[in-house]
Each structure stands twice: as structure tokens, then as C-alpha cells.
Coordinates of C-alpha atoms and ligand atoms in Angstrom, one line a residue:
M1 CA 46.6 -16.0 63.2
A2 CA 48.9 -18.3 61.2
V3 CA 47.7 -18.3 57.6
A4 CA 49.1 -19.5 54.4
I5 CA 48.7 -17.4 51.3
K6 CA 49.9 -18.8 48.0
G7 CA 51.8 -16.7 45.4
A8 CA 50.8 -16.2 41.8
L9 CA 52.2 -18.1 38.9
K10 CA 55.3 -16.3 37.6
V11 CA 54.9 -14.8 34.1
A12 CA 57.3 -16.6 31.8
S13 CA 59.9 -14.5 29.9
S14 CA 58.8 -13.5 26.4
S15 CA 61.4 -15.7 24.6
S16 CA 60.0 -18.9 26.2
T17 CA 56.3 -18.1 25.9
S18 CA 55.1 -19.2 22.5
A19 CA 54.7 -23.0 23.3
A20 CA 53.3 -22.3 26.7
D21 CA 50.9 -19.7 25.2
S22 CA 49.6 -22.0 22.6
R23 CA 49.0 -24.7 25.3
T24 CA 47.1 -22.3 27.6
D25 CA 45.1 -20.9 24.7
R26 CA 44.2 -24.5 23.7
L27 CA 43.2 -25.5 27.2
R28 CA 41.2 -22.3 27.7
N29 CA 39.3 -22.8 24.5
V30 CA 38.5 -26.4 25.4
L31 CA 37.2 -25.2 28.7
V32 CA 35.0 -22.6 27.1
D33 CA 33.6 -25.2 24.7
E34 CA 32.8 -27.4 27.7
L35 CA 31.1 -24.6 29.6
L36 CA 29.0 -23.8 26.5
A37 CA 28.0 -27.4 26.1
M38 CA 27.1 -27.6 29.8
G39 CA 24.9 -24.5 29.4
K40 CA 26.9 -22.6 32.0
I41 CA 27.9 -20.0 29.4
T42 CA 24.9 -18.8 27.5
S43 CA 25.9 -15.4 26.1
S44 CA 28.5 -14.3 23.6
R45 CA 29.9 -11.6 25.9
V46 CA 30.6 -14.1 28.6
E47 CA 32.0 -16.5 26.1
A48 CA 34.4 -13.9 24.7
A49 CA 35.5 -12.9 28.3
F50 CA 36.3 -16.6 29.1
R51 CA 38.2 -16.9 25.8
T52 CA 40.2 -13.8 26.6
V53 CA 41.2 -13.7 30.3
P54 CA 44.3 -15.8 31.2
R55 CA 43.1 -17.7 34.3
H56 CA 46.6 -19.1 34.8
A57 CA 47.8 -15.6 35.6
F58 CA 45.6 -15.5 38.8
V59 CA 46.4 -18.9 40.5
P60 CA 49.3 -19.9 42.8
A61 CA 52.6 -20.9 41.2
G62 CA 52.8 -24.6 40.4
T63 CA 49.0 -25.1 40.0
P64 CA 48.7 -27.8 37.2
L65 CA 47.3 -26.2 34.1
E66 CA 44.7 -29.0 33.8
D67 CA 43.4 -27.9 37.2
V68 CA 43.5 -24.2 36.2
Y69 CA 41.4 -24.8 33.1
H70 CA 38.9 -27.2 34.6
V71 CA 35.2 -26.8 34.8
D72 CA 34.7 -27.6 38.4
K73 CA 38.0 -27.2 40.2
S74 CA 38.5 -24.3 42.5
V75 CA 42.1 -23.3 43.4
I76 CA 42.7 -22.5 47.1
T77 CA 44.7 -19.3 47.7
K78 CA 44.5 -18.9 51.4
T79 CA 44.0 -21.3 54.4
D80 CA 43.8 -20.6 58.2
E81 CA 46.0 -22.3 60.8
H82 CA 43.6 -25.3 60.9
G83 CA 43.7 -25.7 57.2
A84 CA 40.2 -24.3 56.6
H85 CA 39.8 -22.5 53.3
L86 CA 39.6 -18.8 53.5
S87 CA 40.0 -17.8 49.9
S88 CA 40.0 -19.4 46.5
V89 CA 39.7 -18.8 42.8
S90 CA 36.3 -20.3 42.3
A91 CA 35.5 -23.1 39.9
T92 CA 34.9 -21.8 36.3
Y93 CA 31.4 -23.4 36.0
I94 CA 30.1 -21.4 38.9
Q95 CA 31.9 -18.2 37.9
A96 CA 30.3 -18.5 34.4
R97 CA 27.0 -19.4 35.8
M98 CA 26.9 -16.5 38.3
I99 CA 27.8 -13.9 35.7
E100 CA 25.0 -15.3 33.5
Q101 CA 22.5 -15.5 36.4
A102 CA 23.2 -11.9 37.1
G103 CA 22.8 -11.0 33.4
V104 CA 25.9 -8.8 33.4
D105 CA 26.1 -6.7 30.2
A106 CA 28.0 -3.9 28.5
G107 CA 28.1 -0.6 30.4
M108 CA 27.0 -1.9 33.8
R109 CA 28.4 -1.1 37.2
V110 CA 29.2 -4.3 39.0
L111 CA 30.2 -5.0 42.6
E112 CA 32.1 -8.2 43.3
V113 CA 32.2 -9.3 47.0
G114 CA 35.2 -11.5 47.5
S115 CA 38.3 -10.8 45.4
G116 CA 40.8 -12.9 43.6
G117 CA 41.4 -11.0 40.4
Y118 CA 40.3 -13.5 37.7
N119 CA 36.5 -13.1 38.2
A120 CA 36.9 -9.3 38.3
A121 CA 38.9 -9.5 35.0
L122 CA 36.1 -11.5 33.4
L123 CA 33.5 -8.9 34.7
A124 CA 35.7 -6.1 33.3
E125 CA 35.6 -7.8 29.8
V126 CA 31.9 -8.3 30.0
V127 CA 31.0 -4.7 31.0
G128 CA 33.6 -3.2 28.6
A129 CA 35.0 0.3 28.7
A130 CA 31.7 2.0 29.4
G131 CA 31.1 -0.1 32.6
A132 CA 32.8 -0.3 35.9
V133 CA 33.9 -3.1 38.3
V134 CA 34.6 -2.7 42.0
S135 CA 35.9 -5.8 43.8
V136 CA 36.0 -5.8 47.6
D137 CA 37.5 -8.3 50.1
I138 CA 37.6 -8.2 53.9
D139 CA 41.2 -9.5 53.8
A140 CA 44.1 -7.1 53.0
D141 CA 46.3 -10.1 51.9
I142 CA 43.6 -10.9 49.3
T143 CA 43.1 -7.3 48.1
E144 CA 46.9 -6.8 47.7
R145 CA 47.2 -10.0 45.8
A146 CA 44.3 -9.3 43.5
T147 CA 45.5 -5.7 42.9
A148 CA 49.0 -7.0 41.9
L149 CA 47.6 -9.7 39.7
L150 CA 45.1 -7.5 37.9
E151 CA 47.8 -4.9 37.3
A152 CA 50.2 -7.6 35.9
A153 CA 47.5 -9.0 33.6
G154 CA 46.6 -5.5 32.2
Y155 CA 43.3 -5.0 34.1
G156 CA 44.8 -2.5 36.7
D157 CA 42.8 0.4 35.4
R158 CA 39.6 -1.5 34.6
V159 CA 38.9 -2.9 38.1
T160 CA 38.9 -1.0 41.5
V161 CA 39.9 -3.2 44.4
A162 CA 39.1 -2.2 47.9
Q163 CA 39.2 -3.7 51.4
A164 CA 35.8 -3.8 53.2
D165 CA 33.5 -6.0 55.1
A166 CA 30.7 -6.1 52.6
S167 CA 28.1 -6.9 55.3
L168 CA 28.7 -3.3 56.5
G169 CA 28.5 -1.8 53.0
V170 CA 31.3 -0.4 50.9
P171 CA 32.0 3.3 51.8
D172 CA 31.5 5.7 48.9
A173 CA 31.0 2.9 46.4
G174 CA 27.6 4.0 45.2
I175 CA 24.9 2.0 43.5
F176 CA 25.5 -1.0 41.3
D177 CA 23.4 -2.7 38.5
R178 CA 24.7 -6.0 39.6
I179 CA 26.2 -7.5 42.8
L180 CA 28.0 -10.9 42.8
V181 CA 28.7 -12.3 46.2
T182 CA 31.4 -14.9 46.0
A183 CA 31.5 -16.1 49.7
G184 CA 28.9 -18.2 51.4
A185 CA 26.4 -15.9 53.1
W186 CA 23.9 -16.7 55.8
D187 CA 22.1 -13.4 55.6
L188 CA 21.4 -10.5 53.2
P189 CA 22.5 -7.5 55.2
A190 CA 20.7 -4.2 54.6
A191 CA 24.0 -2.3 54.2
L192 CA 24.9 -4.5 51.2
L193 CA 21.4 -4.4 49.6
E194 CA 21.6 -0.6 49.8
H195 CA 24.1 -0.7 47.0
L196 CA 21.7 -2.5 44.6
A197 CA 19.9 -0.4 42.0
P198 CA 16.1 -0.6 42.0
D199 CA 16.2 -2.7 38.8
G200 CA 19.4 -4.5 39.9
V201 CA 20.2 -8.1 40.4
I202 CA 22.2 -9.6 43.3
V203 CA 23.6 -13.2 43.0
V204 CA 24.5 -14.7 46.3
P205 CA 25.4 -18.2 47.6
L206 CA 22.9 -18.4 50.5
R207 CA 23.1 -20.8 53.3
M208 CA 19.8 -22.2 54.5
N209 CA 20.1 -24.5 57.5
G210 CA 23.4 -25.8 56.1
V211 CA 22.2 -26.2 52.5
T212 CA 23.6 -23.7 50.0
R213 CA 22.1 -22.4 46.7
T214 CA 23.5 -19.6 44.6
I215 CA 20.4 -17.5 44.1
A216 CA 19.9 -14.5 41.7
F217 CA 17.4 -12.0 43.3
R218 CA 15.6 -9.0 41.9
H219 CA 13.6 -6.4 43.7
A220 CA 9.8 -7.0 43.7
A221 CA 8.1 -4.1 45.5
D222 CA 9.4 -4.2 49.1
H223 CA 11.2 -7.6 48.9
L224 CA 13.5 -9.6 46.7
V225 CA 12.5 -12.5 44.6
S226 CA 14.6 -15.2 43.0
T227 CA 15.0 -15.5 39.2
S228 CA 17.3 -18.5 39.1
T229 CA 19.4 -20.8 41.3
E230 CA 22.5 -23.0 41.0
L231 CA 24.1 -25.7 43.3
A232 CA 27.5 -24.6 44.6
G233 CA 29.7 -24.4 47.7
F234 CA 31.8 -21.4 48.7
V235 CA 34.3 -20.4 51.4
P236 CA 32.3 -18.9 54.3
M237 CA 31.6 -15.2 54.8
Q238 CA 33.8 -13.6 57.4
G239 CA 33.4 -10.5 59.5
V240 CA 30.2 -9.3 61.1
G241 CA 28.1 -11.5 58.8
A242 CA 30.0 -14.7 59.8
R243 CA 27.7 -17.3 61.1
P244 CA 29.7 -20.3 62.5
E245 CA 27.9 -23.6 62.6
R246 CA 27.6 -25.4 65.9
I247 CA 29.3 -28.7 65.8
F248 CA 28.7 -31.6 68.2
R249 CA 31.1 -34.5 68.2
L250 CA 29.4 -37.7 69.4
P251 CA 32.1 -40.2 70.7
D252 CA 31.8 -43.8 69.5
G253 CA 33.6 -45.2 72.6
K254 CA 36.6 -46.1 70.5
G255 CA 38.2 -42.7 70.2
R256 CA 36.4 -41.7 67.0
H257 CA 33.4 -39.4 66.4
V258 CA 30.3 -38.8 64.4
S259 CA 29.8 -35.1 64.1
L260 CA 26.5 -33.3 63.8
R261 CA 26.6 -29.7 62.4
F262 CA 23.8 -27.3 63.0
D263 CA 23.3 -24.0 61.2
T264 CA 20.2 -23.1 63.3
G265 CA 18.0 -25.0 65.7
A266 CA 20.8 -26.8 67.5
P267 CA 19.4 -28.9 70.4
Q268 CA 19.3 -27.3 73.9
D269 CA 20.9 -30.3 75.6
I270 CA 23.2 -32.2 73.3
H271 CA 24.3 -34.4 76.2
L272 CA 21.0 -36.3 75.9
L273 CA 22.9 -37.9 73.0
D274 CA 25.8 -39.1 75.1
G275 CA 26.4 -42.8 74.4
V276 CA 23.9 -42.9 71.6
L277 CA 26.2 -44.5 69.1
A278 CA 26.3 -47.6 71.3
A279 CA 22.5 -47.8 71.3
E280 CA 20.3 -50.1 69.2
R281 CA 19.8 -49.0 65.6
T282 CA 16.5 -48.9 63.8
A283 CA 15.4 -48.0 60.2
V284 CA 12.2 -46.6 58.7
W285 CA 11.6 -46.8 54.9
S286 CA 9.5 -44.5 52.7
S287 CA 8.5 -46.6 49.7
V288 CA 9.9 -43.6 47.7
A289 CA 12.3 -45.1 45.1
V290 CA 14.7 -43.1 42.9
A291 CA 16.7 -44.1 39.9
G292 CA 20.5 -43.9 39.9
S293 CA 20.4 -41.1 37.4
E294 CA 17.8 -38.9 39.2
S295 CA 19.0 -35.8 41.0
F296 CA 17.4 -35.4 44.4
A297 CA 19.4 -32.5 45.8
D298 CA 16.0 -30.8 46.4
V299 CA 15.3 -33.3 49.1
Y300 CA 18.0 -31.7 51.2
L301 CA 16.6 -28.3 50.6
W302 CA 13.1 -29.6 51.5
F303 CA 14.6 -31.0 54.8
A304 CA 16.3 -27.7 55.5
G305 CA 13.0 -25.9 55.2
F306 CA 10.6 -28.3 56.8
L307 CA 12.4 -30.7 59.1
P308 CA 13.0 -29.2 62.6
G309 CA 16.3 -30.5 64.2
F310 CA 17.9 -30.9 60.7
C311 CA 21.7 -31.1 60.7
L312 CA 24.6 -32.2 58.5
L313 CA 26.5 -35.3 59.5
A314 CA 30.1 -36.5 59.2
A315 CA 31.7 -39.7 60.4
D316 CA 35.4 -40.2 61.3
A317 CA 37.2 -42.9 59.4
G318 CA 36.9 -46.1 61.5
T319 CA 33.4 -45.4 62.9
D320 CA 30.8 -48.0 62.0
L321 CA 28.9 -45.3 60.1
H322 CA 31.9 -44.4 58.0
G323 CA 32.3 -48.0 56.8
E324 CA 28.7 -48.0 55.5
R325 CA 28.0 -46.8 52.0
D326 CA 24.2 -46.5 52.0
W327 CA 23.6 -43.0 53.5
F328 CA 23.9 -39.3 52.8
P329 CA 25.3 -36.7 55.3
F330 CA 22.0 -35.3 56.5
G331 CA 20.4 -36.0 59.8
V332 CA 17.7 -35.0 62.3
V333 CA 17.8 -35.0 66.1
R334 CA 14.9 -35.9 68.4
G335 CA 15.9 -35.6 72.1
D336 CA 18.2 -38.5 73.0
S337 CA 18.2 -39.9 69.4
F338 CA 19.1 -39.1 65.9
A339 CA 18.3 -40.4 62.4
Y340 CA 20.2 -40.0 59.1
F341 CA 19.2 -40.1 55.5
A342 CA 19.7 -43.6 54.1
F343 CA 18.8 -45.8 51.1
R344 CA 18.6 -49.5 50.2
P345 CA 18.0 -51.4 47.0
A346 CA 14.3 -51.1 45.9
A347 CA 12.2 -53.9 44.6
V348 CA 12.6 -52.5 41.1
E349 CA 16.2 -53.2 39.8
G350 CA 18.4 -50.1 39.4
R351 CA 16.3 -48.1 41.9
S352 CA 17.0 -47.2 45.5
E353 CA 14.4 -46.8 48.3
L354 CA 14.9 -43.7 50.4
G355 CA 14.5 -43.8 54.2
A356 CA 16.2 -43.1 57.5
R357 CA 18.3 -45.2 59.9
A358 CA 18.5 -44.0 63.5
Y359 CA 20.3 -44.5 66.8
G360 CA 18.7 -44.2 70.2
A361 CA 15.6 -45.0 72.3
H362 CA 13.5 -42.6 70.2
G363 CA 15.3 -43.4 66.9
A364 CA 12.1 -44.6 65.3
E365 CA 10.5 -41.2 66.0
A366 CA 13.4 -39.3 64.5
A367 CA 13.5 -41.6 61.4
T368 CA 9.7 -41.3 61.0
A369 CA 10.0 -37.5 61.0
M370 CA 12.6 -37.7 58.2
V371 CA 10.6 -40.2 56.2
E372 CA 7.4 -38.1 56.4
Q373 CA 9.4 -35.3 54.8
I374 CA 10.8 -37.6 52.1
R375 CA 7.2 -38.6 51.3
A376 CA 6.1 -35.0 51.3
W377 CA 8.9 -34.0 48.9
D378 CA 7.9 -36.9 46.7
R379 CA 4.2 -35.8 46.6
H380 CA 4.7 -32.0 46.3
A381 CA 8.1 -31.2 44.7
R382 CA 9.8 -34.2 43.1
G383 CA 10.5 -33.6 39.4
G384 CA 8.7 -30.3 39.5
P385 CA 10.0 -26.8 38.8
E386 CA 12.5 -25.4 41.3
P387 CA 11.1 -23.4 44.3
T388 CA 11.0 -19.6 44.4
F389 CA 13.0 -17.9 47.1
A390 CA 12.0 -14.5 48.5
F391 CA 13.8 -12.3 51.0
W392 CA 11.7 -10.0 53.1
P393 CA 13.9 -7.4 54.8
T394 CA 13.1 -6.5 58.4
G395 CA 10.2 -4.1 58.4
T396 CA 8.4 -5.8 55.4
A397 CA 5.6 -8.3 55.8
P398 CA 5.9 -11.6 54.0
D399 CA 2.8 -12.8 52.1
A400 CA 0.6 -15.1 54.2
V401 CA 2.2 -18.5 54.3
V402 CA -0.1 -21.0 52.5
G403 CA 0.9 -24.4 51.3
D404 CA 4.4 -25.6 50.8
V405 CA 6.3 -22.5 52.0
A406 CA 9.3 -22.9 54.3
V407 CA 10.1 -19.8 56.4
L408 CA 13.7 -19.2 57.6
D409 CA 14.4 -16.3 60.0
K410 CA 17.6 -14.4 59.2
T411 CA 19.2 -11.5 61.1
S412 CA 18.2 -8.9 58.5
G413 CA 14.8 -10.3 57.5
R414 CA 13.0 -13.5 56.6
L415 CA 13.6 -15.9 53.8
T416 CA 10.7 -17.9 52.2
I417 CA 11.1 -20.9 50.0
S418 CA 7.9 -21.5 48.0
W419 CA 7.5 -24.8 46.2
P420 CA 5.4 -24.5 43.1
T421 CA 2.4 -26.4 44.4
A422 CA 1.9 -23.6 46.9
S423 CA 1.1 -21.0 44.3
Ligands
SAM1 C1 35.9 -17.6 46.9 S1 36.8 -16.3 47.3 C2 36.6 -15.1 46.1 C3 36.9 -15.6 44.7 C4 37.0 -14.5 43.7 N1 35.7 -13.8 43.5 C5 37.2 -15.3 42.4 O1 36.3 -15.8 41.8 O2 38.4 -15.5 42.1 C6 35.8 -15.6 48.6 C7 36.4 -14.3 49.2 O3 35.5 -13.7 50.0 C8 36.1 -12.9 51.0 N2 35.2 -12.5 52.1 C9 34.7 -13.3 53.1 N3 33.9 -12.6 53.8 C10 33.9 -11.3 53.3 C11 33.2 -10.1 53.7 N4 32.4 -10.0 54.7 N5 33.4 -9.0 52.9 C12 34.2 -9.1 51.8 N6 34.9 -10.2 51.4 C13 34.7 -11.3 52.2 C14 37.2 -13.9 51.4 O4 38.3 -13.2 52.1 C15 37.6 -14.5 50.1 O5 38.8 -14.0 49.6

């Protein structure tokens, strides 16, 4: 496979370092102040780690320092032959947040799944001399790169880097107080969970019907229960735990496509949708209006749990859909028709009414199914506390499902998403 891996920034010679050092120190401190103000760093140990570790020593040569010391820019370090991202140094806000979500502290043993070097160095600072950090990656290019960069930055004897497919477990690695998974996972494999101490915490970006949340889980009797979540995207998990999406490209008759991406529940016969983009369009509105400043990312999670046929949507430049600005990339398929999440100006100025537009003979049905879930979210979840996620490994029995609980089957167990009104 043709891949591109990017080298590390060369360390400047000591005679030319002082001006550069003071610039990187300044940028690093500004970044940390921003992460503190955003509430992404909440503890003094994590703050000290971010003020100490030179992030620029772990990114490819030529990466602008403003991008290196940015709150939400990841830096890509490896792509595949199609340009898809295989590895990156994650954005600082999510690195900070995951370490805080995990509650990493002095003396702990921490496993990082997905290497790069920088995050492992942060973890080494947080756990200190009495702790231990093991970082594993499925890709030998990445472990070699991380090993060399950690060595050069002075962390060579504080982090153990190993090559492994974490979904199969890490041979001889033992038990960890904390596990941080830094690739997008669809499942929580038993072999990985076996490394988690009984009172341990695992933080994992979990994919739920195409919607990802980075979730901190703790053991609760025979299952895991969430303690916090964060919005973030990650490069996908590879190896035995890889779970490719199914992508259907609907032609618009002019050489362009609208793509529907399914995580689970792809339609049996997608050809029913042949020619659908040429069909009449319809719209159904919900009477649910949102202000411009209101976050409604939870609607997507609600759809992912409760709307059968849910998918992600993308439109090629030049398609009619691409030219429109009043929709979000979430859809639902019903037989020969599909609907997508849309909005229009509401009666009250500054607010938008949520709804669905649809293509196809049964478009109204598809749009109505989506609108019913927008209304359900509005009644049960809007503005409320975030849901609780629980993972029930195969062989355990989830609590009886009552109220607003979405149930998603995974390979190694069952995930439930309980919205607070259900309890
Ligand atoms: C976002 S990068 C890691 C970033 C790194 N933790 C950091 O913050 O700098 C995700 C990594 O996960 C690795 N990965 C993907 N699937 C894996 C698996 N099954 N086991 C171990 N590593 C995996 C990829 O090779 C990639 O390098």
C-alpha cells in the first residue's frame, strides 16, 4: 500500500535556538491559557504537563507553529494511497480533555492506544516517575517514529512504545489504571477491557451509527458506565476492530453524486433509490425552533439511537443539494426515498425551524420519521443533562429497557444510551 509518512521537525542547533525557544514557549503558554479558559484543562498536573512538553518536537517538519500550538488543529502524520488519514497528532483540546476525563494522576499506569509521541510525553509528565506509560500502535511506521521522537525529546526511558493491534490486547502489558484510546472505535473488545483495573477508567472515542462521542467509562458491577463525554472526531481504528462504513453513491444524472454512509442498518436493496435525485422533493417541518447560539449536536445522537435507516450524507460540489445551505449532513432512508435534516427561518427572528426535506415517492414518510424524532428530542432531551452510556459485554444482561433508552448492538456486547428522562 502506498502511504505517506511525514518526518519530524528537525531540532535546531543550540546556537540558533534562543529566539525560537522563546517563541515556542510563548505560543505554548498562550495555548495552555486558552485550554484553561475553555475548561479543557482543569488540573494543575495536566497544566504543568502542557506547559512543559514541546509539541513542536512531535510534528512533521514545516508545520507552522501557529498550527502546532492551536487548540483544535490536529496535525496529520500519515495518509493512505487515497489520501485518507491514518495517523495524526490529535488536537490539543481533545488531548487535554481526554487526560482530564480519565483523571490521570501521579503514580498511575496508563495505556495509550494509538501512538504519536506527544500525548505519551504529556502522560509521562502527569504520572511522574512513580507511574508508567505504555503506548501501542498497530502501525510499525508510527511506533518507530514515536520511539525516535520520544527519545530525542528526552522521554525515551519514561514511555514504552510497542506495536500491537489493541483490539486483540497487548501481550504481557498487564493491568492499567487508565486506558486512553486515540482512534475512533466501533466496539469495546474484551481483550482490551481485560487490561483495565477494577477501579480503572477507559476513555474511548466511540462510534454510534456514525456519530462519535469520546466517552469515559468506569466499571459498574458487570458492565461499564459513562462518567463524562466530549465531542471529537478521530482517525478510524484499524485491524480486527476496523468497521468500514458502507457508502452508497446516488448519481444525479449529471456525473455527480450524493453519498449516503451507513455505519449499521444499511438498506438491503439500495437500487430502490436509483434515479431518486430526479424525483419530486417534499419537506416536513417540526415546529421546533432553535436559536443560532444553541448547540443541538445531541439531535444527531438521538437520531443515531432512535431513527432506523439513519445515515450520514455528503453531496458532491455541483449537485443541487451542495448548492443549498439549509441542511445538515444527516439522513434517513425509507425504501425508494430518503430524507435529510434541514432548517428554515422560523416565525421568531433569529431562530430556525428544524425539519426534513426528502426525495422520492415515499419522501414524506421518510421526512415524517425524522421530524417525529426531532419532536421527541425536543420533548425529552433538549437542554437537559447529557445521556448516560453503558456498555454491557457479551454474557451480561442489560437492565430492562424503559423510557428513552437507545440500544446499539456491538460485536463484543451491547451499548445503551439512556436519556435522563428515562431514569
Ligand atoms: C490519532 S492517532 C494517535 C495520536 C496520538 N495518540 C497523539 O495524540 O499524538 C491514532 C493512531 O491509532 C492507531 N491505530 C489504529 N488502529 C489501531 C489498533 N487497532 N491498535 C493500535 N493502534 C491503532 C493508528 O495507527 C494511529 O497512529
